[in-house]
mmCIF file of C-alpha atoms in Angstrom:
data_model
loop_
_atom_site.group_PDB
_atom_site.id
_atom_site.type_symbol
_atom_site.label_atom_id
_atom_site.label_comp_id
_atom_site.label_asym_id
_atom_site.label_seq_id
_atom_site.Cartn_x
_atom_site.Cartn_y
_atom_site.Cartn_z
ATOM 1 C CA ASP F 970 213.231 17.946 18.830
ATOM 2 C CA ALA F 971 214.139 16.653 15.375
ATOM 3 C CA GLY F 972 210.855 17.771 13.861
ATOM 4 C CA VAL F 973 208.677 15.601 11.658
ATOM 5 C CA ILE F 974 210.712 12.889 9.992
ATOM 6 C CA GLN F 975 209.780 11.348 6.673
ATOM 7 C CA SER F 976 211.350 8.555 4.703
ATOM 8 C CA PRO F 977 212.354 8.009 2.048
ATOM 9 C CA ARG F 978 213.111 11.525 0.827
ATOM 10 C CA HIS F 979 213.005 10.401 -2.792
ATOM 11 C CA GLU F 980 211.381 7.369 -4.350
ATOM 12 C CA VAL F 981 211.443 6.315 -7.974
ATOM 13 C CA THR F 982 209.413 3.273 -8.862
ATOM 14 C CA GLU F 983 207.720 1.639 -11.783
ATOM 15 C CA MET F 984 204.021 1.605 -12.427
ATOM 16 C CA GLY F 985 202.312 -1.234 -10.614
ATOM 17 C CA GLN F 986 204.766 -1.411 -7.744
ATOM 18 C CA GLU F 987 203.811 -0.915 -4.129
ATOM 19 C CA VAL F 988 205.086 2.249 -2.466
ATOM 20 C CA THR F 989 205.239 2.835 1.296
ATOM 21 C CA LEU F 990 205.925 6.268 2.722
ATOM 22 C CA ARG F 991 206.800 6.669 6.382
ATOM 23 C CA CYS F 992 206.355 9.432 8.914
ATOM 24 C CA LYS F 993 207.413 10.040 12.498
ATOM 25 C CA PRO F 994 205.511 12.986 14.000
ATOM 26 C CA ILE F 995 206.848 15.355 16.632
ATOM 27 C CA SER F 996 206.716 13.714 20.036
ATOM 28 C CA GLY F 997 203.610 14.758 21.972
ATOM 29 C CA HIS F 998 201.626 15.851 18.948
ATOM 30 C CA ASP F 999 198.181 14.287 18.771
ATOM 31 C CA TYR F 1000 197.275 15.076 15.168
ATOM 32 C CA LEU F 1001 198.931 13.694 12.066
ATOM 33 C CA PHE F 1002 198.144 14.726 8.495
ATOM 34 C CA TRP F 1003 199.124 13.343 5.099
ATOM 35 C CA TYR F 1004 199.189 15.743 2.138
ATOM 36 C CA ARG F 1005 200.013 15.477 -1.529
ATOM 37 C CA GLN F 1006 201.351 18.447 -3.499
ATOM 38 C CA THR F 1007 201.454 18.875 -7.270
ATOM 39 C CA MET F 1008 201.783 21.948 -9.440
ATOM 40 C CA MET F 1009 198.318 21.467 -10.865
ATOM 41 C CA ARG F 1010 196.363 20.749 -7.690
ATOM 42 C CA GLY F 1011 198.443 22.416 -5.001
ATOM 43 C CA LEU F 1012 198.534 20.979 -1.481
ATOM 44 C CA GLU F 1013 195.752 18.437 -0.940
ATOM 45 C CA LEU F 1014 194.843 16.856 2.387
ATOM 46 C CA LEU F 1015 194.610 13.084 1.978
ATOM 47 C CA ILE F 1016 193.832 11.878 5.501
ATOM 48 C CA TYR F 1017 194.342 12.892 9.094
ATOM 49 C CA PHE F 1018 194.520 11.100 12.426
ATOM 50 C CA ASN F 1019 193.760 12.179 15.969
ATOM 51 C CA ASN F 1020 195.298 10.081 18.721
ATOM 52 C CA ASN F 1021 196.145 7.412 16.127
ATOM 53 C CA VAL F 1022 192.548 7.141 14.916
ATOM 54 C CA PRO F 1023 191.705 8.090 11.303
ATOM 55 C CA ILE F 1024 189.244 10.978 11.412
ATOM 56 C CA ASP F 1025 188.757 12.021 7.806
ATOM 57 C CA ASP F 1026 189.987 10.084 4.794
ATOM 58 C CA SER F 1027 187.756 11.807 2.265
ATOM 59 C CA GLY F 1028 190.800 13.156 0.472
ATOM 60 C CA MET F 1029 192.246 9.737 -0.289
ATOM 61 C CA PRO F 1030 191.991 9.521 -4.076
ATOM 62 C CA GLU F 1031 190.951 5.883 -4.378
ATOM 63 C CA ASP F 1032 191.275 2.436 -2.899
ATOM 64 C CA ARG F 1033 194.859 2.160 -4.065
ATOM 65 C CA PHE F 1034 195.776 4.507 -1.227
ATOM 66 C CA SER F 1035 195.765 3.436 2.406
ATOM 67 C CA ALA F 1036 197.169 4.930 5.594
ATOM 68 C CA LYS F 1037 197.807 3.546 9.040
ATOM 69 C CA MET F 1038 198.960 4.864 12.364
ATOM 70 C CA PRO F 1039 199.754 1.907 14.597
ATOM 71 C CA ASN F 1040 201.096 4.095 17.392
ATOM 72 C CA ALA F 1041 201.675 7.722 18.315
ATOM 73 C CA SER F 1042 205.133 7.837 16.785
ATOM 74 C CA PHE F 1043 204.661 6.232 13.402
ATOM 75 C CA SER F 1044 202.424 6.396 10.362
ATOM 76 C CA THR F 1045 202.544 4.960 6.860
ATOM 77 C CA LEU F 1046 200.928 5.887 3.563
ATOM 78 C CA LYS F 1047 200.802 3.046 1.081
ATOM 79 C CA ILE F 1048 200.016 3.119 -2.624
ATOM 80 C CA GLN F 1049 199.319 -0.233 -4.244
ATOM 81 C CA PRO F 1050 199.520 -0.447 -7.195
ATOM 82 C CA SER F 1051 201.220 2.839 -8.018
ATOM 83 C CA GLU F 1052 200.459 4.774 -11.204
ATOM 84 C CA PRO F 1053 202.322 7.604 -12.981
ATOM 85 C CA ARG F 1054 199.637 10.093 -11.933
ATOM 86 C CA ASP F 1055 200.584 9.433 -8.302
ATOM 87 C CA SER F 1056 203.858 11.266 -8.901
ATOM 88 C CA ALA F 1057 203.942 14.143 -6.432
ATOM 89 C CA VAL F 1058 205.522 15.334 -3.214
ATOM 90 C CA TYR F 1059 203.895 13.724 -0.185
ATOM 91 C CA PHE F 1060 204.093 15.645 3.063
ATOM 92 C CA CYS F 1061 203.364 14.467 6.560
ATOM 93 C CA ALA F 1062 202.533 17.082 9.195
ATOM 94 C CA SER F 1063 201.724 16.965 12.882
ATOM 95 C CA SER F 1064 200.129 19.334 15.359
ATOM 96 C CA PHE F 1065 199.217 19.588 19.015
ATOM 97 C CA SER F 1066 195.655 20.446 19.923
ATOM 98 C CA GLY F 1067 196.616 21.735 23.336
ATOM 99 C CA THR F 1068 197.818 25.050 21.963
ATOM 100 C CA GLY F 1069 194.259 25.987 21.037
ATOM 101 C CA HIS F 1070 195.013 26.542 17.389
ATOM 102 C CA ASN F 1071 196.085 24.352 14.532
ATOM 103 C CA GLU F 1072 199.670 25.191 13.679
ATOM 104 C CA GLN F 1073 200.999 22.289 11.685
ATOM 105 C CA PHE F 1074 204.624 21.298 11.425
ATOM 106 C CA PHE F 1075 205.573 19.681 8.149
ATOM 107 C CA GLY F 1076 208.161 17.082 7.388
ATOM 108 C CA PRO F 1077 210.569 17.566 4.471
ATOM 109 C CA GLY F 1078 208.375 15.493 2.168
ATOM 110 C CA THR F 1079 208.858 12.436 -0.008
ATOM 111 C CA ARG F 1080 209.273 13.150 -3.706
ATOM 112 C CA LEU F 1081 207.643 10.230 -5.506
ATOM 113 C CA THR F 1082 208.152 9.505 -9.185
ATOM 114 C CA VAL F 1083 206.225 6.657 -10.759
ATOM 115 C CA LEU F 1084 207.515 5.713 -14.194
ATOM 116 C CA ARG U 206 183.966 27.654 -5.712
ATOM 117 C CA LYS U 207 187.308 26.573 -4.260
ATOM 118 C CA GLU U 208 187.453 26.550 -0.465
ATOM 119 C CA VAL U 209 190.468 28.834 -0.323
ATOM 120 C CA GLU U 210 191.418 30.948 -3.320
ATOM 121 C CA GLN U 211 194.546 32.925 -3.994
ATOM 122 C CA ASP U 212 196.004 34.789 -6.924
ATOM 123 C CA PRO U 213 198.809 32.451 -8.077
ATOM 124 C CA GLY U 214 201.008 35.352 -9.219
ATOM 125 C CA PRO U 215 203.867 35.604 -9.721
ATOM 126 C CA PHE U 216 204.245 38.969 -8.104
ATOM 127 C CA ASN U 217 207.522 40.529 -9.245
ATOM 128 C CA VAL U 218 208.393 43.262 -6.782
ATOM 129 C CA PRO U 219 211.540 45.397 -6.445
ATOM 130 C CA GLU U 220 213.494 45.089 -3.240
ATOM 131 C CA GLY U 221 212.308 47.542 -0.613
ATOM 132 C CA ALA U 222 208.783 47.802 -1.967
ATOM 133 C CA THR U 223 205.580 46.921 -0.159
ATOM 134 C CA VAL U 224 203.489 44.035 -1.438
ATOM 135 C CA ALA U 225 200.081 42.742 -0.393
ATOM 136 C CA PHE U 226 198.257 39.478 -1.045
ATOM 137 C CA ASN U 227 194.635 38.671 -0.510
ATOM 138 C CA CYS U 228 192.970 35.329 -0.078
ATOM 139 C CA THR U 229 189.292 34.406 0.083
ATOM 140 C CA TYR U 230 187.695 31.471 1.866
ATOM 141 C CA SER U 231 184.271 29.951 1.309
ATOM 142 C CA ASN U 232 183.536 28.162 4.581
ATOM 143 C CA SER U 233 182.061 30.678 6.991
ATOM 144 C CA ALA U 234 182.629 28.194 9.837
ATOM 145 C CA SER U 235 186.374 28.693 9.555
ATOM 146 C CA GLN U 236 187.769 29.751 12.896
ATOM 147 C CA SER U 237 191.520 29.815 12.476
ATOM 148 C CA PHE U 238 193.557 31.399 9.739
ATOM 149 C CA PHE U 239 197.235 31.290 8.885
ATOM 150 C CA TRP U 240 199.831 32.287 6.361
ATOM 151 C CA TYR U 241 202.461 29.682 5.529
ATOM 152 C CA ARG U 242 205.595 30.239 3.521
ATOM 153 C CA GLN U 243 207.034 27.603 1.200
ATOM 154 C CA ASP U 244 210.467 27.906 -0.372
ATOM 155 C CA CYS U 245 211.231 26.084 -3.600
ATOM 156 C CA ARG U 246 211.446 22.315 -3.046
ATOM 157 C CA LYS U 247 210.928 22.720 0.691
ATOM 158 C CA GLU U 248 208.089 22.073 3.093
ATOM 159 C CA PRO U 249 205.548 24.744 4.096
ATOM 160 C CA LYS U 250 206.373 26.562 7.309
ATOM 161 C CA LEU U 251 204.117 28.712 9.431
ATOM 162 C CA LEU U 252 204.722 32.407 8.816
ATOM 163 C CA MET U 253 202.044 33.799 11.100
ATOM 164 C CA SER U 254 198.602 33.202 12.490
ATOM 165 C CA VAL U 255 195.867 35.678 11.595
ATOM 166 C CA TYR U 256 193.795 37.058 14.438
ATOM 167 C CA SER U 257 190.466 38.844 14.241
ATOM 168 C CA SER U 258 191.995 42.088 15.398
ATOM 169 C CA GLY U 259 194.830 41.868 12.909
ATOM 170 C CA ASN U 260 198.404 41.251 13.897
ATOM 171 C CA GLU U 261 201.871 42.388 13.010
ATOM 172 C CA ASP U 262 205.218 40.630 13.164
ATOM 173 C CA GLY U 263 208.055 42.876 12.117
ATOM 174 C CA ARG U 264 207.621 43.719 8.447
ATOM 175 C CA PHE U 265 204.607 41.421 8.118
ATOM 176 C CA THR U 266 201.007 42.380 8.828
ATOM 177 C CA ALA U 267 198.043 40.013 8.582
ATOM 178 C CA GLN U 268 194.398 40.981 8.648
ATOM 179 C CA LEU U 269 191.103 39.139 8.680
ATOM 180 C CA ASN U 270 187.796 40.366 7.295
ATOM 181 C CA ARG U 271 185.104 37.920 8.377
ATOM 182 C CA ALA U 272 182.254 39.799 6.737
ATOM 183 C CA SER U 273 183.860 39.520 3.317
ATOM 184 C CA GLN U 274 185.611 36.243 4.114
ATOM 185 C CA TYR U 275 189.106 37.218 3.165
ATOM 186 C CA ILE U 276 192.487 37.490 4.787
ATOM 187 C CA SER U 277 195.425 39.570 3.718
ATOM 188 C CA LEU U 278 199.182 39.660 4.123
ATOM 189 C CA LEU U 279 201.231 42.825 3.802
ATOM 190 C CA ILE U 280 205.010 42.755 3.515
ATOM 191 C CA ARG U 281 206.824 46.044 3.988
ATOM 192 C CA ASP U 282 210.399 46.847 2.967
ATOM 193 C CA SER U 283 210.621 43.557 1.055
ATOM 194 C CA LYS U 284 213.902 41.648 1.074
ATOM 195 C CA LEU U 285 215.357 39.280 -1.478
ATOM 196 C CA SER U 286 214.900 36.519 1.092
ATOM 197 C CA ASP U 287 211.132 37.076 1.030
ATOM 198 C CA SER U 288 210.998 35.381 -2.379
ATOM 199 C CA ALA U 289 208.830 32.304 -1.835
ATOM 200 C CA THR U 290 205.319 30.986 -2.247
ATOM 201 C CA TYR U 291 202.844 32.186 0.355
ATOM 202 C CA LEU U 292 200.026 29.804 1.246
ATOM 203 C CA CYS U 293 196.804 31.039 2.760
ATOM 204 C CA VAL U 294 195.070 28.703 5.188
ATOM 205 C CA ALA U 295 191.558 28.545 6.645
ATOM 206 C CA SER U 296 190.627 26.056 9.328
ATOM 207 C CA PRO U 297 187.028 24.953 9.928
ATOM 208 C CA GLY U 298 187.591 22.623 12.859
ATOM 209 C CA ASP U 299 190.340 20.028 13.016
ATOM 210 C CA LYS U 300 191.618 20.115 9.509
ATOM 211 C CA ILE U 301 193.060 23.033 7.646
ATOM 212 C CA ILE U 302 192.485 23.968 4.032
ATOM 213 C CA PHE U 303 195.366 25.377 2.031
ATOM 214 C CA GLY U 304 195.160 27.704 -0.906
ATOM 215 C CA LYS U 305 197.404 26.941 -3.869
ATOM 216 C CA GLY U 306 199.709 29.764 -2.964
ATOM 217 C CA THR U 307 200.931 33.059 -4.366
ATOM 218 C CA ARG U 308 204.434 33.193 -5.777
ATOM 219 C CA LEU U 309 206.501 36.216 -4.855
ATOM 220 C CA HIS U 310 209.750 37.193 -6.552
ATOM 221 C CA ILE U 311 211.715 40.061 -5.032
ATOM 222 C CA LEU U 312 213.896 41.688 -7.668
ATOM 223 C CA PRO U 313 217.291 43.214 -6.793
#
């Protein structure tokens, strides 16, 4: 398996632009998580899905952020409009509930810079 | 109080030494616990799960103290390649809560 795939790996954009981050989870995994990591705040859970359904989006900072999972193999995190304080590394992770515990497998991350 | 707290370090430890980290969690409903390792500019990767009875994987030993709500990680005979950030994780249900991590530098 190729693992969790994220694109793009790096994104540089200007304030006010729309940013879309993409994630392909590991095949067969039924949970998908979006995280944001900064030096100041560490790794923060933004939202997670179970079987493509959003379960908890309480970590989404504000209405500028939205996430979708149209099918089991694809998810997007969108920021519109982007702001400099959104600069961070965004990780997608997936897990399989059938193992009985919650080991998460992370993608390589998208490093976002908003100028 | 933060849900999962760790000493950020850095811990600067000579090669071959033993080093231990602790981590406290606030949600007593947490059922699963893990240690993740994150190398610089890389994604977190699972190092080991933490079981109630404690568990060992080679040079690494993890322990859980539910009464005091902390978990620990012990690294024996440390190697240069152990230099990384170690993230403590507590899981109350579906989601998992990460600590901010403890940075470890192994010195030659």
